[in-house]
mmCIF file of C-alpha atoms in Angstrom:
data_model
loop_
_atom_site.group_PDB
_atom_site.id
_atom_site.type_symbol
_atom_site.label_atom_id
_atom_site.label_comp_id
_atom_site.label_asym_id
_atom_site.label_seq_id
_atom_site.Cartn_x
_atom_site.Cartn_y
_atom_site.Cartn_z
ATOM 1 C CA MET A 29 0.000 0.000 0.000
ATOM 2 C CA SER A 30 1.379 3.388 -0.971
ATOM 3 C CA PRO A 31 1.903 5.888 1.861
ATOM 4 C CA THR A 32 -0.582 8.682 2.441
ATOM 5 C CA THR A 33 -0.379 12.115 4.004
ATOM 6 C CA ARG A 34 -2.982 14.311 5.682
ATOM 7 C CA THR A 35 -3.833 17.086 3.235
ATOM 8 C CA VAL A 36 -6.267 20.005 3.124
ATOM 9 C CA LEU A 37 -8.707 19.723 0.200
ATOM 10 C CA PHE A 38 -11.892 21.464 -0.905
ATOM 11 C CA HIS A 39 -14.524 20.054 -3.244
ATOM 12 C CA GLU A 40 -16.515 23.238 -3.814
ATOM 13 C CA THR A 41 -15.781 26.932 -3.512
ATOM 14 C CA GLY A 42 -17.009 28.896 -0.543
ATOM 15 C CA GLY A 43 -16.102 29.974 2.975
ATOM 16 C CA PRO A 44 -13.646 28.347 5.394
ATOM 17 C CA ASP A 45 -16.066 25.507 6.132
ATOM 18 C CA VAL A 46 -15.475 23.976 2.678
ATOM 19 C CA LEU A 47 -11.952 22.991 3.794
ATOM 20 C CA THR A 48 -11.463 19.370 4.824
ATOM 21 C CA VAL A 49 -8.467 17.341 5.988
ATOM 22 C CA GLU A 50 -8.151 14.025 4.172
ATOM 23 C CA ASP A 51 -5.604 11.292 3.589
ATOM 24 C CA VAL A 52 -4.222 11.404 0.039
ATOM 25 C CA PRO A 53 -1.550 9.244 -1.627
ATOM 26 C CA LEU A 54 2.012 10.482 -1.270
ATOM 27 C CA PRO A 55 4.127 9.541 -4.299
ATOM 28 C CA ASP A 56 7.870 9.142 -4.238
ATOM 29 C CA PRO A 57 9.647 12.178 -5.711
ATOM 30 C CA GLY A 58 10.245 11.793 -9.421
ATOM 31 C CA PRO A 59 13.078 13.276 -11.476
ATOM 32 C CA GLY A 60 13.681 16.878 -10.418
ATOM 33 C CA GLN A 61 11.333 16.612 -7.429
ATOM 34 C CA VAL A 62 11.757 16.938 -3.663
ATOM 35 C CA ALA A 63 9.718 15.413 -0.817
ATOM 36 C CA VAL A 64 9.313 17.763 2.150
ATOM 37 C CA ARG A 65 8.038 17.089 5.670
ATOM 38 C CA VAL A 66 6.084 20.241 6.468
ATOM 39 C CA GLU A 67 6.626 21.930 9.834
ATOM 40 C CA ALA A 68 4.676 25.168 9.345
ATOM 41 C CA LEU A 69 2.307 26.807 6.842
ATOM 42 C CA GLY A 70 2.075 30.529 6.120
ATOM 43 C CA LEU A 71 -1.356 31.766 5.061
ATOM 44 C CA ASN A 72 -1.880 34.344 2.339
ATOM 45 C CA ARG A 73 -4.914 36.348 1.249
ATOM 46 C CA ALA A 74 -4.606 34.731 -2.183
ATOM 47 C CA GLU A 75 -5.536 31.379 -0.670
ATOM 48 C CA ALA A 76 -8.805 32.704 0.744
ATOM 49 C CA LEU A 77 -9.644 34.125 -2.685
ATOM 50 C CA PHE A 78 -8.721 30.824 -4.365
ATOM 51 C CA ARG A 79 -10.872 28.844 -1.911
ATOM 52 C CA ALA A 80 -13.781 31.236 -2.578
ATOM 53 C CA GLY A 81 -13.387 31.021 -6.358
ATOM 54 C CA THR A 82 -12.502 34.697 -6.777
ATOM 55 C CA TYR A 83 -8.758 34.434 -7.433
ATOM 56 C CA TYR A 84 -7.313 35.227 -10.862
ATOM 57 C CA TYR A 85 -7.296 31.508 -11.711
ATOM 58 C CA ARG A 86 -9.918 28.978 -10.688
ATOM 59 C CA PRO A 87 -9.439 25.823 -8.624
ATOM 60 C CA THR A 88 -9.761 22.433 -10.291
ATOM 61 C CA LEU A 89 -12.641 20.708 -8.515
ATOM 62 C CA PRO A 90 -13.321 18.405 -6.816
ATOM 63 C CA ALA A 91 -10.366 17.755 -4.511
ATOM 64 C CA SER A 92 -8.453 20.969 -5.072
ATOM 65 C CA ARG A 93 -5.429 21.483 -2.881
ATOM 66 C CA LEU A 94 -4.510 24.860 -1.390
ATOM 67 C CA GLY A 95 -1.512 26.884 -0.246
ATOM 68 C CA TYR A 96 1.681 28.463 -1.518
ATOM 69 C CA GLU A 97 3.933 28.790 1.483
ATOM 70 C CA ALA A 98 5.430 26.210 3.850
ATOM 71 C CA ALA A 99 8.616 25.512 5.754
ATOM 72 C CA GLY A 100 9.966 22.099 6.552
ATOM 73 C CA VAL A 101 12.748 19.575 6.011
ATOM 74 C CA VAL A 102 13.732 17.579 2.912
ATOM 75 C CA GLU A 103 12.916 13.876 3.402
ATOM 76 C CA SER A 104 13.961 12.548 -0.004
ATOM 77 C CA VAL A 105 14.958 13.759 -3.461
ATOM 78 C CA GLY A 106 14.367 12.478 -6.961
ATOM 79 C CA GLU A 107 16.824 11.772 -9.727
ATOM 80 C CA GLY A 108 18.744 14.799 -10.942
ATOM 81 C CA VAL A 109 18.225 16.957 -7.846
ATOM 82 C CA THR A 110 21.579 18.483 -6.966
ATOM 83 C CA GLY A 111 20.808 21.672 -5.051
ATOM 84 C CA LEU A 112 19.065 20.055 -2.075
ATOM 85 C CA ALA A 113 19.758 17.024 0.113
ATOM 86 C CA VAL A 114 17.962 14.957 2.717
ATOM 87 C CA GLY A 115 17.816 16.852 6.001
ATOM 88 C CA ASP A 116 18.055 20.337 4.484
ATOM 89 C CA PRO A 117 15.732 22.923 6.072
ATOM 90 C CA VAL A 118 13.683 24.507 3.281
ATOM 91 C CA MET A 119 10.771 26.767 2.447
ATOM 92 C CA THR A 120 8.409 26.799 -0.531
ATOM 93 C CA GLY A 121 6.834 29.470 -2.660
ATOM 94 C CA PRO A 122 7.795 29.983 -6.303
ATOM 95 C CA GLY A 123 6.033 28.326 -9.209
ATOM 96 C CA ILE A 124 3.242 26.526 -7.320
ATOM 97 C CA GLU A 125 -0.148 25.938 -8.959
ATOM 98 C CA MET A 126 -2.363 25.445 -5.924
ATOM 99 C CA SER A 127 -4.927 22.933 -7.204
ATOM 100 C CA ALA A 128 -2.270 20.349 -7.981
ATOM 101 C CA ARG A 129 0.637 21.389 -5.722
ATOM 102 C CA GLY A 130 -0.912 23.239 -2.777
ATOM 103 C CA VAL A 131 1.233 22.843 0.324
ATOM 104 C CA TYR A 132 -1.427 22.630 3.070
ATOM 105 C CA ALA A 133 -0.374 19.114 4.066
ATOM 106 C CA GLU A 134 1.869 17.213 6.448
ATOM 107 C CA ARG A 135 4.090 16.107 3.563
ATOM 108 C CA VAL A 136 4.373 17.383 -0.015
ATOM 109 C CA VAL A 137 6.237 16.504 -3.201
ATOM 110 C CA LEU A 138 7.248 19.532 -5.255
ATOM 111 C CA PRO A 139 9.513 20.443 -8.155
ATOM 112 C CA GLU A 140 12.977 21.424 -6.968
ATOM 113 C CA THR A 141 12.374 24.896 -8.462
ATOM 114 C CA SER A 142 9.573 25.475 -5.925
ATOM 115 C CA VAL A 143 11.752 24.667 -2.911
ATOM 116 C CA LEU A 144 14.420 26.956 -1.485
ATOM 117 C CA ARG A 145 17.062 26.296 1.107
ATOM 118 C CA ARG A 146 16.296 27.855 4.505
ATOM 119 C CA ALA A 147 19.155 28.921 6.739
ATOM 120 C CA ALA A 148 19.459 26.768 9.874
ATOM 121 C CA SER A 149 19.118 29.952 11.953
ATOM 122 C CA VAL A 150 15.641 30.615 10.483
ATOM 123 C CA ASP A 151 13.005 28.608 12.351
ATOM 124 C CA ALA A 152 10.066 27.022 10.545
ATOM 125 C CA VAL A 153 7.462 29.594 11.646
ATOM 126 C CA THR A 154 9.662 32.448 10.409
ATOM 127 C CA GLY A 155 10.427 30.582 7.184
ATOM 128 C CA ALA A 156 6.743 29.974 6.494
ATOM 129 C CA ALA A 157 6.039 33.696 6.900
ATOM 130 C CA ALA A 158 8.859 35.066 4.771
ATOM 131 C CA TRP A 159 8.988 34.083 1.107
ATOM 132 C CA LEU A 160 5.882 35.532 -0.503
ATOM 133 C CA THR A 161 5.680 38.669 1.602
ATOM 134 C CA TYR A 162 9.248 39.842 1.154
ATOM 135 C CA THR A 163 9.656 38.769 -2.463
ATOM 136 C CA THR A 164 6.394 40.525 -3.377
ATOM 137 C CA ALA A 165 7.593 43.691 -1.667
ATOM 138 C CA TYR A 166 11.033 43.371 -3.282
ATOM 139 C CA GLY A 167 9.681 42.683 -6.766
ATOM 140 C CA GLY A 168 6.975 45.328 -6.615
ATOM 141 C CA LEU A 169 8.933 48.135 -4.983
ATOM 142 C CA LEU A 170 12.456 47.663 -6.295
ATOM 143 C CA GLU A 171 12.296 45.733 -9.564
ATOM 144 C CA THR A 172 9.011 47.239 -10.799
ATOM 145 C CA ALA A 173 8.663 50.720 -9.304
ATOM 146 C CA GLY A 174 12.387 51.447 -8.971
ATOM 147 C CA LEU A 175 11.993 52.800 -5.432
ATOM 148 C CA ARG A 176 15.071 54.838 -4.441
ATOM 149 C CA PRO A 177 16.627 56.126 -1.231
ATOM 150 C CA GLY A 178 14.786 59.229 -0.045
ATOM 151 C CA ASP A 179 11.581 58.382 -1.935
ATOM 152 C CA HIS A 180 8.284 58.425 -0.076
ATOM 153 C CA VAL A 181 6.211 55.280 -0.600
ATOM 154 C CA LEU A 182 2.535 55.083 0.351
ATOM 155 C CA ILE A 183 1.753 51.521 1.502
ATOM 156 C CA THR A 184 -1.984 50.838 1.723
ATOM 157 C CA GLY A 185 -3.311 48.069 3.955
ATOM 158 C CA ALA A 186 0.056 48.103 5.669
ATOM 159 C CA SER A 187 -0.835 45.691 8.474
ATOM 160 C CA SER A 188 -0.995 42.761 6.036
ATOM 161 C CA GLY A 189 1.902 40.352 5.617
ATOM 162 C CA VAL A 190 3.057 42.033 2.412
ATOM 163 C CA GLY A 191 2.426 45.473 3.892
ATOM 164 C CA THR A 192 4.613 44.848 6.931
ATOM 165 C CA ALA A 193 7.319 43.412 4.681
ATOM 166 C CA ALA A 194 7.087 46.449 2.379
ATOM 167 C CA ILE A 195 7.754 48.773 5.317
ATOM 168 C CA GLN A 196 10.941 46.865 6.102
ATOM 169 C CA VAL A 197 12.057 46.636 2.455
ATOM 170 C CA ALA A 198 11.578 50.397 2.020
ATOM 171 C CA ARG A 199 13.539 51.149 5.186
ATOM 172 C CA ARG A 200 16.324 48.793 4.130
ATOM 173 C CA ILE A 201 17.124 50.913 1.071
ATOM 174 C CA GLY A 202 16.610 54.281 2.770
ATOM 175 C CA ALA A 203 13.135 55.070 1.435
ATOM 176 C CA ILE A 204 10.424 56.633 3.613
ATOM 177 C CA PRO A 205 7.360 54.405 4.182
ATOM 178 C CA LEU A 206 3.993 56.037 4.822
ATOM 179 C CA ALA A 207 1.580 53.365 6.020
ATOM 180 C CA THR A 208 -2.209 53.251 6.073
ATOM 181 C CA THR A 209 -4.309 51.067 8.351
ATOM 182 C CA ARG A 210 -7.963 51.100 9.276
ATOM 183 C CA THR A 211 -7.665 51.063 13.083
ATOM 184 C CA GLU A 212 -5.714 52.952 15.727
ATOM 185 C CA ALA A 213 -4.870 49.625 17.397
ATOM 186 C CA LYS A 214 -2.347 48.782 14.667
ATOM 187 C CA ARG A 215 -0.536 52.139 14.580
ATOM 188 C CA LYS A 216 2.061 51.366 17.272
ATOM 189 C CA ARG A 217 3.149 48.073 15.695
ATOM 190 C CA LEU A 218 3.590 49.655 12.254
ATOM 191 C CA LEU A 219 5.726 52.425 13.741
ATOM 192 C CA GLU A 220 7.848 49.810 15.521
ATOM 193 C CA LEU A 221 8.408 48.089 12.176
ATOM 194 C CA GLY A 222 9.768 51.280 10.655
ATOM 195 C CA ALA A 223 6.860 53.233 9.212
ATOM 196 C CA ALA A 224 7.795 56.913 9.155
ATOM 197 C CA GLU A 225 4.137 57.862 9.551
ATOM 198 C CA VAL A 226 0.943 55.861 10.005
ATOM 199 C CA ILE A 227 -2.340 57.217 8.652
ATOM 200 C CA VAL A 228 -5.332 55.654 10.402
ATOM 201 C CA THR A 229 -8.041 55.700 7.774
ATOM 202 C CA GLY A 230 -11.005 54.725 9.986
ATOM 203 C CA GLU A 231 -14.043 56.438 8.519
ATOM 204 C CA SER A 232 -11.938 58.954 6.582
ATOM 205 C CA THR A 233 -12.480 59.398 2.877
ATOM 206 C CA ALA A 234 -9.749 58.513 0.435
ATOM 207 C CA GLU A 235 -9.584 62.211 -0.422
ATOM 208 C CA ALA A 236 -8.759 63.026 3.222
ATOM 209 C CA VAL A 237 -6.053 60.361 3.298
ATOM 210 C CA ALA A 238 -4.566 61.747 0.084
ATOM 211 C CA ALA A 239 -4.505 65.243 1.594
ATOM 212 C CA GLU A 240 -2.625 63.863 4.598
ATOM 213 C CA VAL A 241 -0.077 62.225 2.288
ATOM 214 C CA LYS A 242 0.441 65.560 0.547
ATOM 215 C CA GLY A 243 0.944 67.253 3.893
ATOM 216 C CA LEU A 244 3.458 64.649 5.102
ATOM 217 C CA THR A 245 5.515 65.087 1.928
ATOM 218 C CA GLY A 246 5.612 68.880 1.982
ATOM 219 C CA GLY A 247 3.023 69.133 -0.770
ATOM 220 C CA ARG A 248 5.045 67.119 -3.285
ATOM 221 C CA GLY A 249 3.344 63.732 -2.907
ATOM 222 C CA ALA A 250 4.712 60.197 -2.715
ATOM 223 C CA GLU A 251 7.020 58.904 -5.415
ATOM 224 C CA VAL A 252 5.498 55.414 -5.184
ATOM 225 C CA MET A 253 2.148 53.968 -4.104
ATOM 226 C CA PHE A 254 2.076 50.240 -3.256
ATOM 227 C CA ASP A 255 -1.542 49.139 -3.332
ATOM 228 C CA ALA A 256 -3.417 45.878 -2.765
ATOM 229 C CA ILE A 257 -6.900 47.381 -2.508
ATOM 230 C CA GLY A 258 -7.995 49.157 -5.700
ATOM 231 C CA GLY A 259 -11.669 50.124 -5.831
ATOM 232 C CA PRO A 260 -13.118 53.656 -5.656
ATOM 233 C CA GLY A 261 -10.349 54.837 -3.310
ATOM 234 C CA PHE A 262 -7.711 54.231 -5.962
ATOM 235 C CA ARG A 263 -8.186 57.489 -7.867
ATOM 236 C CA PRO A 264 -7.911 59.964 -4.947
ATOM 237 C CA LEU A 265 -4.965 58.103 -3.431
ATOM 238 C CA ALA A 266 -3.127 58.008 -6.755
ATOM 239 C CA GLU A 267 -3.696 61.757 -7.012
ATOM 240 C CA ALA A 268 -1.318 62.041 -4.043
ATOM 241 C CA LEU A 269 1.584 60.886 -6.237
ATOM 242 C CA ALA A 270 4.495 63.170 -6.936
ATOM 243 C CA PRO A 271 4.851 64.211 -10.596
ATOM 244 C CA GLY A 272 6.216 61.272 -12.563
ATOM 245 C CA GLY A 273 5.468 58.855 -9.722
ATOM 246 C CA SER A 274 4.483 55.201 -9.948
ATOM 247 C CA VAL A 275 1.651 53.034 -8.648
ATOM 248 C CA VAL A 276 2.177 49.309 -8.164
ATOM 249 C CA VAL A 277 -1.103 47.401 -7.889
ATOM 250 C CA TYR A 278 -0.477 43.911 -6.511
ATOM 251 C CA GLY A 279 -3.999 42.970 -5.338
ATOM 252 C CA TRP A 280 -7.682 43.800 -5.611
ATOM 253 C CA LEU A 281 -9.295 43.507 -2.182
ATOM 254 C CA ASP A 282 -11.974 45.926 -3.355
ATOM 255 C CA ARG A 283 -13.249 44.557 -6.643
ATOM 256 C CA SER A 284 -15.395 47.624 -7.368
ATOM 257 C CA PRO A 285 -14.410 49.662 -10.435
ATOM 258 C CA ALA A 286 -11.418 51.938 -9.991
ATOM 259 C CA GLU A 287 -10.925 55.175 -11.907
ATOM 260 C CA ILE A 288 -7.617 56.360 -13.318
ATOM 261 C CA PRO A 289 -6.746 59.852 -12.080
ATOM 262 C CA TRP A 290 -5.670 62.690 -14.350
ATOM 263 C CA ASN A 291 -2.618 63.938 -12.466
ATOM 264 C CA TRP A 292 -0.343 62.924 -15.332
ATOM 265 C CA PRO A 293 2.460 62.068 -15.819
ATOM 266 C CA PHE A 294 2.551 58.947 -13.690
ATOM 267 C CA THR A 295 2.854 55.217 -14.327
ATOM 268 C CA ILE A 296 0.556 52.385 -13.258
ATOM 269 C CA HIS A 297 2.138 48.946 -12.933
ATOM 270 C CA THR A 298 0.324 45.716 -12.160
ATOM 271 C CA TYR A 299 2.522 43.238 -10.332
ATOM 272 C CA ALA A 300 2.211 39.442 -10.120
ATOM 273 C CA ASN A 301 4.954 37.873 -8.019
ATOM 274 C CA GLN A 302 5.043 34.585 -9.912
ATOM 275 C CA VAL A 303 6.141 36.370 -13.084
ATOM 276 C CA LEU A 304 9.370 37.367 -11.339
ATOM 277 C CA THR A 305 9.938 34.218 -9.283
ATOM 278 C CA SER A 306 9.134 31.758 -12.077
ATOM 279 C CA THR A 307 12.432 32.601 -13.795
ATOM 280 C CA PRO A 308 15.815 31.355 -12.562
ATOM 281 C CA GLU A 309 17.231 34.888 -12.476
ATOM 282 C CA GLY A 310 14.184 36.262 -10.683
ATOM 283 C CA ARG A 311 14.359 33.498 -8.066
ATOM 284 C CA ARG A 312 18.080 34.095 -7.619
ATOM 285 C CA ARG A 313 17.711 37.830 -7.027
ATOM 286 C CA SER A 314 14.634 37.460 -4.814
ATOM 287 C CA ALA A 315 16.191 34.726 -2.683
ATOM 288 C CA ALA A 316 19.466 36.638 -2.301
ATOM 289 C CA PHE A 317 17.626 39.767 -1.138
ATOM 290 C CA LEU A 318 15.484 37.808 1.318
ATOM 291 C CA ASP A 319 18.387 35.740 2.673
ATOM 292 C CA ALA A 320 20.479 38.860 3.306
ATOM 293 C CA GLY A 321 17.672 40.534 5.242
ATOM 294 C CA LEU A 322 16.929 37.462 7.346
ATOM 295 C CA ALA A 323 20.614 36.845 8.051
ATOM 296 C CA ASP A 324 21.367 40.311 9.437
ATOM 297 C CA GLY A 325 18.035 40.790 11.216
ATOM 298 C CA GLY A 326 16.857 43.607 8.964
ATOM 299 C CA PHE A 327 13.811 41.538 8.016
ATOM 300 C CA ARG A 328 11.569 40.502 10.889
ATOM 301 C CA PRO A 329 8.548 38.625 9.533
ATOM 302 C CA VAL A 330 5.499 39.683 11.495
ATOM 303 C CA VAL A 331 3.467 36.709 12.687
ATOM 304 C CA GLY A 332 0.071 37.719 13.996
ATOM 305 C CA GLU A 333 -0.868 34.325 15.406
ATOM 306 C CA VAL A 334 0.337 30.710 15.362
ATOM 307 C CA LEU A 335 -2.298 27.976 15.393
ATOM 308 C CA GLU A 336 -1.365 24.382 16.217
ATOM 309 C CA GLY A 337 -2.165 21.501 13.885
ATOM 310 C CA LEU A 338 -3.590 21.036 10.407
ATOM 311 C CA ASP A 339 -7.061 20.593 11.891
ATOM 312 C CA ARG A 340 -7.030 24.319 12.794
ATOM 313 C CA ILE A 341 -6.945 25.338 9.135
ATOM 314 C CA ARG A 342 -10.592 26.464 9.100
ATOM 315 C CA ASP A 343 -9.997 28.583 12.194
ATOM 316 C CA ALA A 344 -6.920 30.076 10.529
ATOM 317 C CA HIS A 345 -8.944 31.088 7.462
ATOM 318 C CA ARG A 346 -11.669 32.586 9.634
ATOM 319 C CA LEU A 347 -9.062 34.626 11.472
ATOM 320 C CA MET A 348 -7.531 35.793 8.195
ATOM 321 C CA GLU A 349 -10.913 36.970 6.945
ATOM 322 C CA SER A 350 -11.635 38.813 10.214
ATOM 323 C CA ASN A 351 -8.804 41.281 9.444
ATOM 324 C CA THR A 352 -8.087 41.630 13.162
ATOM 325 C CA HIS A 353 -4.469 40.454 12.952
ATOM 326 C CA THR A 354 -1.255 42.191 11.923
ATOM 327 C CA GLY A 355 1.156 40.267 9.710
ATOM 328 C CA LYS A 356 0.963 36.596 8.771
ATOM 329 C CA ILE A 357 -1.066 33.752 10.259
ATOM 330 C CA VAL A 358 0.939 30.546 10.598
ATOM 331 C CA VAL A 359 -0.275 26.994 11.227
ATOM 332 C CA ARG A 360 2.351 24.826 12.878
ATOM 333 C CA ILE A 361 2.145 21.137 11.919
#
């Protein structure tokens, strides 16, 4: 009888209750593949969208898997794998199609290109919270927008995993992060992470937030806006750009129509992290940037809560959708 592993599946789209934990066959790694014993999972907003059927690609049903990000240890390798060995601590992230390769499981088999070595000094919870957040911030801010030292960057929804990483990435290169968050309760933590200023949006209009950005930048505006929200607030916030500035849209939490402002010239970029990290050169640059920040302590992944055991996966998704946490939610296996 072939071995099995406990795996999170869903057979229809919907809320967290569609998630189930089932035993599925665990194949031996084939050529170019790696078998990983999972120690921790990092949750991402994309996975809630995928589970609900509102992500940019649809799950293959029934029995879709779920999850991009895990940390664990290599248990075995297939023919031709040279960059990883049994016992290596690793993390996952690049090049994963969730229906077939989702990592919410106790053990997974993945292509070697989707598995990265994790420094022994980086524990599994930290490793599970690091890859997608920091590489998205790196790729969006540095490779796409060309953020420079001294630039102001407006980071919307800054208490998210990517938002907290973007604050740290901006600070690392000498840029000035201006963070937005909906509640006063999250202000202190964002300042501790390096935000130069935190704008609590609360019931404020986007126009009022934009005016505050203008005031904080001496009337010039921000050189870059890093946005995962979109929707009707997009236009007034983008009007707070400095002349010739750039917007990087990396998500669409508000799926309502967004207008393009007329404060030209400026540039709108849409950013998808897998486009960068699916190439060998993109993975190399992203991993080198992340490893350097983790090694010297400049990057401190923010973990809002750690839940114990794969059976808590529904609770983890409910918590993610409550928006009461700051940073990443991690499930320890």
